[in-house]
Amino acid sequence: MGVRYCDFKDLDHGDFDAVVVGSGFAGAVVARELAERGRARVLVIEKRSHIGGNMYDELDEAGILVHRYGPHIFHTNDRRTFDYVRRFTDWRDYEHKVLADWYGTYLPVPFNKNSMEIAFGEERAARLVRKLVDVFGDERKVTITELREQDDPELSEIADFVYENVFLYYTQKQWGLTPEEVDPSVTARVPVLVSRDDRYFQDAYQGMPAEGYTPLFERMLDCDGILVCLDTEAESVFDLEFASEAEDAPLSAILIKGAPFQGPIVYTGPLDELFLSRFGRLPYRSLDFVYETHDAEQVLPCGTVNFTVTEDYTRITEFKHLTGQTHPKTTIMKEYSRSYEDPTAQIPYYAILSDENRAHYERYRALTAPLANFHPLGRLAEYRYYNMDVIVGRALALADELVIGSEGQR
């Protein structure tokens, strides 16, 4: 059948029982579950011209499958989540590896026994590894703070090396910070692996959709009862009714086509945008991507190389490592982190978490508190950082609640 696309202006208020804003994992999973298990008619509103959210991928001009919003590698320890996404596509085995470009020399990331041999030489690394094993045990993850707490200058030297050559400059670029502004609590968690495991993730279930993410979302949203409106802003669909004219007055209802909507509204977009930034925009970091196609089958030794001591971009991704595609050419993508200043031209990717910003978000969240049918879900709507698998799990949990609730009302 395929995804059923529609134009919102052609719909009537009674054409749907639930509204989902956004078609990434948060929105698509809930929409599928409400339609399939809850037998609801679900309207999916998507402001972009395509489904899939930031997971959207497509063939570029050279015929290389690229991720348009940064690399997305699926990994999880949750069996329900992994089984769920496997319903909609075949998966290829893939375990992501990342290298740090250390002045032209590649170091495995996270920093581990192999990295140590490259950085310190095999003989000295062997001695340092013996110390690590004696103090912490083998096959352990040790933080920089734990290393520095030991009264041993060589263990402190490992911590200092990782901080200065793997973490510091990369973090400055990623978040637009000076060294003094880098949060010590984040620094403290930077790991050293007492291991030779070069995988970036150690999750039990890892892989990539064999045909790409876009076909996965097409199949997920291909379900009786789901309608998708592309190029549609939530602000053009919802009329917000407030309890009073006071600036902090909460919502009393959300109207659609002139009538209060009583069904579930699952909102996955930026919460401040729904309210036209009445309290000011929430701070985010955005990203710029520069693609290059090369007349070579491969130019990088692994999927991603982080530039931790040089360059103004943070990392380069070569997609063919991720997708397994066979092609005489290859496309790489350089990633630049930027401040989020223009919602009309930029995409908010990473919430800048702090007590002040969280309080700013909670002020927006309080506006929706009286509406039991309004459910913010996902990175933007909750102003949190979530991996893809966590979003799928949270979407399934919310769907469980909504489906059970709808059954109780029948």
CSV table of C-alpha atoms in Angstrom, one decimal, residues 4-406:
chain,number,residue,atom,x,y,z
A,4,ARG,CA,-0.7,7.4,2.9
A,5,TYR,CA,0.2,11.1,2.4
A,6,CYS,CA,-2.4,13.9,2.6
A,7,ASP,CA,-2.9,17.6,2.8
A,8,PHE,CA,-4.1,18.9,6.2
A,9,LYS,CA,-6.5,21.3,4.6
A,10,ASP,CA,-8.4,18.4,3.0
A,11,LEU,CA,-9.0,16.8,6.4
A,12,ASP,CA,-12.0,17.2,8.7
A,13,HIS,CA,-11.8,17.2,12.5
A,14,GLY,CA,-13.3,13.7,12.7
A,15,ASP,CA,-10.9,12.1,10.3
A,16,PHE,CA,-8.4,11.1,13.1
A,17,ASP,CA,-8.4,10.0,16.7
A,18,ALA,CA,-4.8,10.9,17.6
A,19,VAL,CA,-2.2,13.4,16.4
A,20,VAL,CA,1.6,12.8,16.3
A,21,VAL,CA,3.9,15.6,15.6
A,22,GLY,CA,7.1,14.4,14.0
A,23,SER,CA,8.0,11.3,12.0
A,24,GLY,CA,11.3,10.2,13.6
A,25,PHE,CA,11.6,7.2,15.8
A,26,ALA,CA,9.6,8.8,18.6
A,27,GLY,CA,6.7,9.8,16.4
A,28,ALA,CA,6.7,6.9,14.0
A,29,VAL,CA,6.8,4.2,16.7
A,30,VAL,CA,3.9,5.7,18.6
A,31,ALA,CA,1.9,6.2,15.4
A,32,ARG,CA,2.4,2.6,14.3
A,33,GLU,CA,1.4,1.3,17.8
A,34,LEU,CA,-1.7,3.4,18.1
A,35,ALA,CA,-2.8,2.5,14.7
A,36,GLU,CA,-1.9,-1.2,14.9
A,37,ARG,CA,-2.6,-2.1,18.5
A,38,GLY,CA,-5.0,0.7,19.4
A,39,ARG,CA,-6.9,0.6,16.1
A,40,ALA,CA,-6.8,4.4,16.1
A,41,ARG,CA,-6.8,6.7,13.1
A,42,VAL,CA,-3.5,8.6,13.5
A,43,LEU,CA,-2.5,11.9,11.9
A,44,VAL,CA,1.2,12.4,11.6
A,45,ILE,CA,2.3,16.0,11.1
A,46,GLU,CA,5.9,16.4,9.7
A,47,LYS,CA,7.3,19.9,9.0
A,48,ARG,CA,10.0,18.5,6.7
A,49,SER,CA,9.4,17.3,3.2
A,50,HIS,CA,10.3,13.7,4.1
A,51,ILE,CA,9.7,11.2,6.9
A,52,GLY,CA,12.3,9.7,9.2
A,53,GLY,CA,13.4,12.7,11.1
A,54,ASN,CA,17.2,13.0,11.6
A,55,MET,CA,17.6,9.3,10.5
A,56,TYR,CA,16.6,10.2,6.9
A,57,ASP,CA,19.0,8.8,4.3
A,58,GLU,CA,19.1,8.9,0.6
A,59,LEU,CA,21.4,8.3,-2.4
A,60,ASP,CA,23.5,11.3,-3.3
A,61,GLU,CA,24.4,12.4,-6.8
A,62,ALA,CA,27.2,9.8,-7.0
A,63,GLY,CA,24.8,7.0,-5.9
A,64,ILE,CA,26.2,6.7,-2.4
A,65,LEU,CA,23.8,6.2,0.4
A,66,VAL,CA,24.3,9.0,2.9
A,67,HIS,CA,22.8,10.1,6.2
A,68,ARG,CA,21.6,13.7,5.7
A,69,TYR,CA,21.6,14.6,9.4
A,70,GLY,CA,24.7,13.0,10.7
A,71,PRO,CA,25.7,9.3,11.1
A,72,HIS,CA,23.2,7.1,13.0
A,73,ILE,CA,24.4,3.7,14.2
A,74,PHE,CA,21.8,1.6,16.0
A,75,HIS,CA,22.9,-0.1,19.2
A,76,THR,CA,21.0,-1.3,22.3
A,77,ASN,CA,20.9,-3.7,25.2
A,78,ASP,CA,17.2,-3.8,25.1
A,79,ARG,CA,15.9,-6.9,23.3
A,80,ARG,CA,12.3,-5.6,22.9
A,81,THR,CA,13.6,-2.5,21.2
A,82,PHE,CA,15.9,-4.4,18.8
A,83,ASP,CA,13.2,-6.9,18.0
A,84,TYR,CA,10.8,-4.1,17.3
A,85,VAL,CA,12.9,-2.3,14.7
A,86,ARG,CA,13.8,-5.5,13.1
A,87,ARG,CA,10.2,-6.0,12.2
A,88,PHE,CA,10.4,-3.4,9.5
A,89,THR,CA,13.7,-4.2,7.7
A,90,ASP,CA,16.5,-6.7,7.4
A,91,TRP,CA,19.6,-5.7,9.3
A,92,ARG,CA,23.3,-6.1,8.5
A,93,ASP,CA,25.8,-6.8,11.3
A,94,TYR,CA,27.8,-3.7,12.0
A,95,GLU,CA,29.9,-2.7,15.0
A,96,HIS,CA,31.0,0.9,14.8
A,97,LYS,CA,34.7,1.9,15.3
A,98,VAL,CA,36.0,5.4,15.8
A,99,LEU,CA,39.6,6.6,15.5
A,100,ALA,CA,41.0,9.9,16.8
A,101,ASP,CA,43.4,11.7,14.5
A,102,TRP,CA,46.3,12.6,16.8
A,103,TYR,CA,48.5,14.8,14.6
A,104,GLY,CA,48.1,12.3,11.7
A,105,THR,CA,48.3,9.2,13.8
A,106,TYR,CA,45.2,7.2,14.5
A,107,LEU,CA,44.2,6.2,18.1
A,108,PRO,CA,41.3,3.9,18.8
A,109,VAL,CA,38.5,5.7,20.7
A,110,PRO,CA,37.6,5.1,23.5
A,111,PHE,CA,41.2,5.1,24.6
A,112,ASN,CA,42.3,1.5,25.4
A,113,LYS,CA,45.2,-0.8,25.5
A,114,ASN,CA,45.7,-0.5,21.7
A,115,SER,CA,45.6,3.3,21.9
A,116,MET,CA,48.2,3.2,24.7
A,117,GLU,CA,50.7,1.2,22.7
A,118,ILE,CA,50.4,3.7,19.9
A,119,ALA,CA,50.7,6.7,22.2
A,120,PHE,CA,53.4,5.5,24.6
A,121,GLY,CA,55.1,2.7,22.6
A,122,GLU,CA,54.7,-1.0,23.3
A,123,GLU,CA,57.3,-1.4,26.0
A,124,ARG,CA,56.1,1.5,28.2
A,125,ALA,CA,52.5,0.7,27.4
A,126,ALA,CA,53.0,-2.8,28.7
A,127,ARG,CA,54.1,-1.4,32.0
A,128,LEU,CA,51.2,1.0,32.2
A,129,VAL,CA,48.7,-1.7,31.3
A,130,ARG,CA,50.1,-3.9,34.1
A,131,LYS,CA,49.6,-1.0,36.6
A,132,LEU,CA,46.0,-0.5,35.4
A,133,VAL,CA,45.2,-4.2,35.7
A,134,ASP,CA,46.8,-4.4,39.1
A,135,VAL,CA,44.8,-1.4,40.4
A,136,PHE,CA,41.5,-1.7,38.6
A,137,GLY,CA,41.4,-5.2,37.1
A,138,ASP,CA,41.3,-6.3,33.5
A,139,GLU,CA,38.4,-5.6,31.0
A,140,ARG,CA,37.3,-2.6,33.1
A,141,LYS,CA,36.2,1.0,32.2
A,142,VAL,CA,38.1,3.5,34.3
A,143,THR,CA,37.4,7.2,34.4
A,144,ILE,CA,40.0,10.0,34.3
A,145,THR,CA,39.0,11.0,37.9
A,146,GLU,CA,39.7,7.4,39.1
A,147,LEU,CA,43.1,7.5,37.5
A,148,ARG,CA,43.9,10.9,39.1
A,149,GLU,CA,42.8,9.7,42.5
A,150,GLN,CA,45.6,7.1,42.5
A,151,ASP,CA,48.8,8.4,44.0
A,152,ASP,CA,50.8,7.4,41.0
A,153,PRO,CA,52.3,10.0,38.5
A,154,GLU,CA,52.1,7.5,35.6
A,155,LEU,CA,48.4,6.9,36.0
A,156,SER,CA,47.9,10.6,36.2
A,157,GLU,CA,49.9,10.9,33.0
A,158,ILE,CA,47.5,8.6,31.2
A,159,ALA,CA,44.6,10.7,32.5
A,160,ASP,CA,46.3,13.9,31.3
A,161,PHE,CA,47.1,12.5,27.9
A,162,VAL,CA,43.5,11.4,27.3
A,163,TYR,CA,42.1,14.7,28.5
A,164,GLU,CA,44.4,16.8,26.4
A,165,ASN,CA,44.6,14.7,23.2
A,166,VAL,CA,41.3,12.9,23.0
A,167,PHE,CA,38.7,15.0,24.9
A,168,LEU,CA,39.5,18.7,25.4
A,169,TYR,CA,39.7,20.3,21.9
A,170,TYR,CA,37.0,18.0,20.5
A,171,THR,CA,34.7,19.1,23.3
A,172,GLN,CA,35.5,22.7,22.8
A,173,LYS,CA,34.5,22.5,19.2
A,174,GLN,CA,31.4,20.4,19.9
A,175,TRP,CA,30.0,22.8,22.5
A,176,GLY,CA,31.7,26.1,21.6
A,177,LEU,CA,33.4,26.3,25.0
A,178,THR,CA,36.7,27.5,26.3
A,179,PRO,CA,38.9,25.0,28.3
A,180,GLU,CA,37.8,26.8,31.5
A,181,GLU,CA,34.1,26.3,30.6
A,182,VAL,CA,34.3,22.6,30.1
A,183,ASP,CA,32.2,21.1,32.9
A,184,PRO,CA,34.4,19.1,35.3
A,185,SER,CA,31.6,16.6,35.9
A,186,VAL,CA,31.7,15.7,32.2
A,187,THR,CA,35.5,15.6,32.2
A,188,ALA,CA,35.4,13.2,35.1
A,189,ARG,CA,33.4,10.6,33.2
A,190,VAL,CA,35.9,10.4,30.2
A,191,PRO,CA,36.8,6.7,30.1
A,192,VAL,CA,39.9,4.6,29.6
A,193,LEU,CA,39.2,1.0,28.7
A,194,VAL,CA,41.5,-1.6,30.2
A,195,SER,CA,40.7,-3.7,27.2
A,196,ARG,CA,41.6,-4.4,23.5
A,197,ASP,CA,38.0,-4.0,22.4
A,198,ASP,CA,38.1,-1.3,19.7
A,199,ARG,CA,34.3,-1.1,19.3
A,200,TYR,CA,32.8,2.3,20.0
A,201,PHE,CA,29.8,0.7,21.5
A,202,GLN,CA,29.7,-2.4,23.7
A,203,ASP,CA,26.0,-3.0,23.5
A,204,ALA,CA,24.7,-6.6,23.0
A,205,TYR,CA,22.7,-5.7,19.8
A,206,GLN,CA,24.3,-3.6,17.1
A,207,GLY,CA,23.6,-3.2,13.4
A,208,MET,CA,22.4,-1.1,10.5
A,209,PRO,CA,19.2,-1.3,8.4
A,210,ALA,CA,20.3,-3.2,5.3
A,211,GLU,CA,18.5,-0.9,2.9
A,212,GLY,CA,18.8,2.2,4.9
A,213,TYR,CA,16.7,4.0,7.5
A,214,THR,CA,14.2,5.6,5.1
A,215,PRO,CA,12.8,2.3,3.9
A,216,LEU,CA,12.4,1.3,7.6
A,217,PHE,CA,10.3,4.4,8.3
A,218,GLU,CA,8.3,3.9,5.1
A,219,ARG,CA,7.3,0.4,6.3
A,220,MET,CA,6.7,1.5,9.8
A,221,LEU,CA,4.3,4.2,8.7
A,222,ASP,CA,2.7,2.0,6.1
A,223,CYS,CA,-0.3,1.0,8.2
A,224,ASP,CA,-4.1,1.3,7.9
A,225,GLY,CA,-5.1,4.2,10.0
A,226,ILE,CA,-2.0,6.3,9.5
A,227,LEU,CA,-2.1,9.6,7.5
A,228,VAL,CA,1.0,11.7,7.0
A,229,CYS,CA,1.1,15.4,6.3
A,230,LEU,CA,4.5,16.6,5.1
A,231,ASP,CA,5.6,20.2,4.9
A,232,THR,CA,3.2,21.0,7.8
A,233,GLU,CA,4.1,23.0,10.9
A,234,ALA,CA,2.4,22.1,14.1
A,235,GLU,CA,1.8,25.8,14.7
A,236,SER,CA,-0.4,25.8,11.6
A,237,VAL,CA,-2.4,22.8,12.8
A,238,PHE,CA,-2.9,23.7,16.5
A,239,ASP,CA,-4.8,26.7,17.9
A,240,LEU,CA,-3.7,27.1,21.5
A,241,GLU,CA,-6.2,28.2,24.1
A,242,PHE,CA,-4.9,29.6,27.4
A,243,ALA,CA,-6.5,29.8,30.8
A,244,SER,CA,-5.9,33.6,30.8
A,245,GLU,CA,-4.0,36.3,29.2
A,246,ALA,CA,-1.1,36.1,31.7
A,247,GLU,CA,2.2,35.3,30.1
A,248,ASP,CA,2.6,32.1,32.2
A,249,ALA,CA,-1.0,31.1,31.9
A,250,PRO,CA,-1.2,27.3,31.1
A,251,LEU,CA,-3.1,25.8,28.2
A,252,SER,CA,-6.8,25.1,28.7
A,253,ALA,CA,-7.2,23.3,25.4
A,254,ILE,CA,-5.6,22.6,22.0
A,255,LEU,CA,-8.0,23.2,19.1
A,256,ILE,CA,-7.8,21.6,15.7
A,257,LYS,CA,-9.9,22.9,12.9
A,258,GLY,CA,-11.8,25.1,15.4
A,259,ALA,CA,-12.7,22.4,18.0
A,260,PRO,CA,-11.0,21.2,21.1
A,261,PHE,CA,-9.1,18.0,20.4
A,262,GLN,CA,-9.6,15.3,23.1
A,263,GLY,CA,-7.5,12.5,21.7
A,264,PRO,CA,-3.8,11.9,22.4
A,265,ILE,CA,-1.4,14.5,21.0
A,266,VAL,CA,2.2,13.1,21.0
A,267,TYR,CA,4.5,16.1,20.4
A,268,THR,CA,8.2,15.4,19.4
A,269,GLY,CA,9.3,18.9,18.3
A,270,PRO,CA,10.9,21.7,20.2
A,271,LEU,CA,8.5,22.8,22.9
A,272,ASP,CA,9.5,26.4,22.7
A,273,GLU,CA,8.6,26.6,19.0
A,274,LEU,CA,5.0,25.4,19.8
A,275,PHE,CA,4.6,28.5,21.9
A,276,LEU,CA,6.4,30.8,19.4
A,277,SER,CA,9.3,31.2,21.8
A,278,ARG,CA,7.3,33.4,24.2
A,279,PHE,CA,9.9,33.0,26.9
A,280,GLY,CA,12.9,33.1,24.5
A,281,ARG,CA,14.4,30.2,22.5
A,282,LEU,CA,15.8,27.2,24.3
A,283,PRO,CA,19.6,27.0,23.7
A,284,TYR,CA,20.9,24.2,21.4
A,285,ARG,CA,23.9,23.3,19.3
A,286,SER,CA,23.4,22.9,15.6
A,287,LEU,CA,25.5,21.2,13.0
A,288,ASP,CA,26.7,21.9,9.4
A,289,PHE,CA,27.7,19.1,7.1
A,290,VAL,CA,30.0,19.3,4.1
A,291,TYR,CA,30.0,16.3,1.8
A,292,GLU,CA,32.9,15.2,-0.5
A,293,THR,CA,32.8,12.4,-3.1
A,294,HIS,CA,36.1,10.8,-4.0
A,295,ASP,CA,37.1,8.6,-6.9
A,296,ALA,CA,38.2,5.8,-4.6
A,297,GLU,CA,36.4,2.9,-3.0
A,298,GLN,CA,37.5,3.9,0.5
A,299,VAL,CA,39.5,6.9,2.1
A,300,LEU,CA,39.1,6.3,5.8
A,301,PRO,CA,40.2,3.2,7.8
A,302,CYS,CA,36.8,3.0,9.7
A,303,GLY,CA,33.4,4.6,9.8
A,304,THR,CA,34.3,7.8,11.8
A,305,VAL,CA,37.5,9.7,12.5
A,306,ASN,CA,37.4,12.3,15.3
A,307,PHE,CA,39.7,15.3,14.9
A,308,THR,CA,40.7,15.8,18.5
A,309,VAL,CA,43.7,18.1,18.3
A,310,THR,CA,43.6,19.7,14.8
A,311,GLU,CA,41.0,21.0,12.3
A,312,ASP,CA,37.9,23.1,12.9
A,313,TYR,CA,35.5,20.3,12.1
A,314,THR,CA,34.9,17.7,14.7
A,315,ARG,CA,34.8,14.5,12.7
A,316,ILE,CA,34.6,12.8,9.3
A,317,THR,CA,32.2,10.0,8.5
A,318,GLU,CA,32.6,7.6,5.5
A,319,PHE,CA,29.2,6.1,5.0
A,320,LYS,CA,30.1,3.0,3.0
A,321,HIS,CA,31.6,1.6,6.2
A,322,LEU,CA,28.3,2.0,7.9
A,323,THR,CA,26.0,0.8,5.0
A,324,GLY,CA,28.2,-1.9,3.5
A,325,GLN,CA,27.5,-0.5,0.1
A,326,THR,CA,29.7,-1.6,-2.8
A,327,HIS,CA,30.5,1.3,-5.2
A,328,PRO,CA,33.6,2.4,-7.0
A,329,LYS,CA,33.3,5.9,-5.4
A,330,THR,CA,32.9,7.0,-1.8
A,331,THR,CA,31.3,9.9,0.0
A,332,ILE,CA,32.6,11.4,3.2
A,333,MET,CA,31.0,14.0,5.4
A,334,LYS,CA,32.8,16.7,7.5
A,335,GLU,CA,30.9,17.8,10.6
A,336,TYR,CA,31.0,21.3,12.0
A,337,SER,CA,29.4,22.3,15.3
A,338,ARG,CA,27.6,25.7,15.4
A,339,SER,CA,25.6,27.7,17.8
A,340,TYR,CA,21.8,27.5,17.1
A,341,GLU,CA,20.7,31.0,16.2
A,342,ASP,CA,18.3,30.8,13.2
A,343,PRO,CA,15.4,28.3,13.4
A,344,THR,CA,14.5,29.1,9.8
A,345,ALA,CA,17.9,27.9,8.5
A,346,GLN,CA,19.3,25.6,11.2
A,347,ILE,CA,18.3,22.4,13.0
A,348,PRO,CA,18.5,22.0,16.8
A,349,TYR,CA,20.5,18.9,17.5
A,350,TYR,CA,21.9,18.9,21.0
A,351,ALA,CA,20.2,20.5,24.1
A,352,ILE,CA,22.8,22.5,26.1
A,353,LEU,CA,22.1,21.0,29.5
A,354,SER,CA,22.4,23.2,32.6
A,355,ASP,CA,20.3,24.0,35.6
A,356,GLU,CA,19.4,27.4,34.0
A,357,ASN,CA,18.4,25.9,30.7
A,358,ARG,CA,16.4,23.1,32.3
A,359,ALA,CA,14.5,25.7,34.3
A,360,HIS,CA,13.9,27.6,31.1
A,361,TYR,CA,12.5,24.4,29.5
A,362,GLU,CA,10.3,23.6,32.6
A,363,ARG,CA,8.7,27.0,32.2
A,364,TYR,CA,7.4,25.9,28.8
A,365,ARG,CA,6.5,22.4,30.1
A,366,ALA,CA,4.3,24.0,32.8
A,367,LEU,CA,2.2,25.5,30.1
A,368,THR,CA,1.1,22.0,28.9
A,369,ALA,CA,0.7,20.5,32.4
A,370,PRO,CA,-3.1,20.8,32.6
A,371,LEU,CA,-3.6,18.8,29.4
A,372,ALA,CA,-3.7,15.1,30.2
A,373,ASN,CA,-3.8,14.3,26.5
A,374,PHE,CA,-0.6,16.1,25.6
A,375,HIS,CA,2.6,14.0,25.6
A,376,PRO,CA,6.0,15.5,24.9
A,377,LEU,CA,8.4,12.8,23.7
A,378,GLY,CA,12.0,12.8,22.5
A,379,ARG,CA,15.1,14.9,22.5
A,380,LEU,CA,13.5,18.2,21.5
A,381,ALA,CA,10.2,17.9,23.3
A,382,GLU,CA,11.8,16.8,26.6
A,383,TYR,CA,15.0,18.9,26.2
A,384,ARG,CA,17.2,15.8,26.8
A,385,TYR,CA,19.8,13.7,25.0
A,386,TYR,CA,18.6,10.3,24.1
A,387,ASN,CA,20.1,7.6,21.9
A,388,MET,CA,17.9,6.1,19.2
A,389,ASP,CA,17.2,2.9,21.1
A,390,VAL,CA,16.1,4.8,24.2
A,391,ILE,CA,13.7,6.8,22.1
A,392,VAL,CA,12.2,3.6,20.6
A,393,GLY,CA,11.9,2.1,24.1
A,394,ARG,CA,10.2,5.3,25.5
A,395,ALA,CA,7.9,5.4,22.5
A,396,LEU,CA,6.8,1.8,23.0
A,397,ALA,CA,6.3,2.5,26.7
A,398,LEU,CA,4.1,5.6,26.0
A,399,ALA,CA,2.2,3.6,23.4
A,400,ASP,CA,1.6,0.9,25.9
A,401,GLU,CA,0.0,3.4,28.3
A,402,LEU,CA,-2.1,5.0,25.5
A,403,VAL,CA,-3.4,1.8,24.1
A,404,ILE,CA,-4.3,0.4,27.5
A,405,GLY,CA,-6.0,3.7,28.4
A,406,SER,CA,-8.0,3.6,25.1
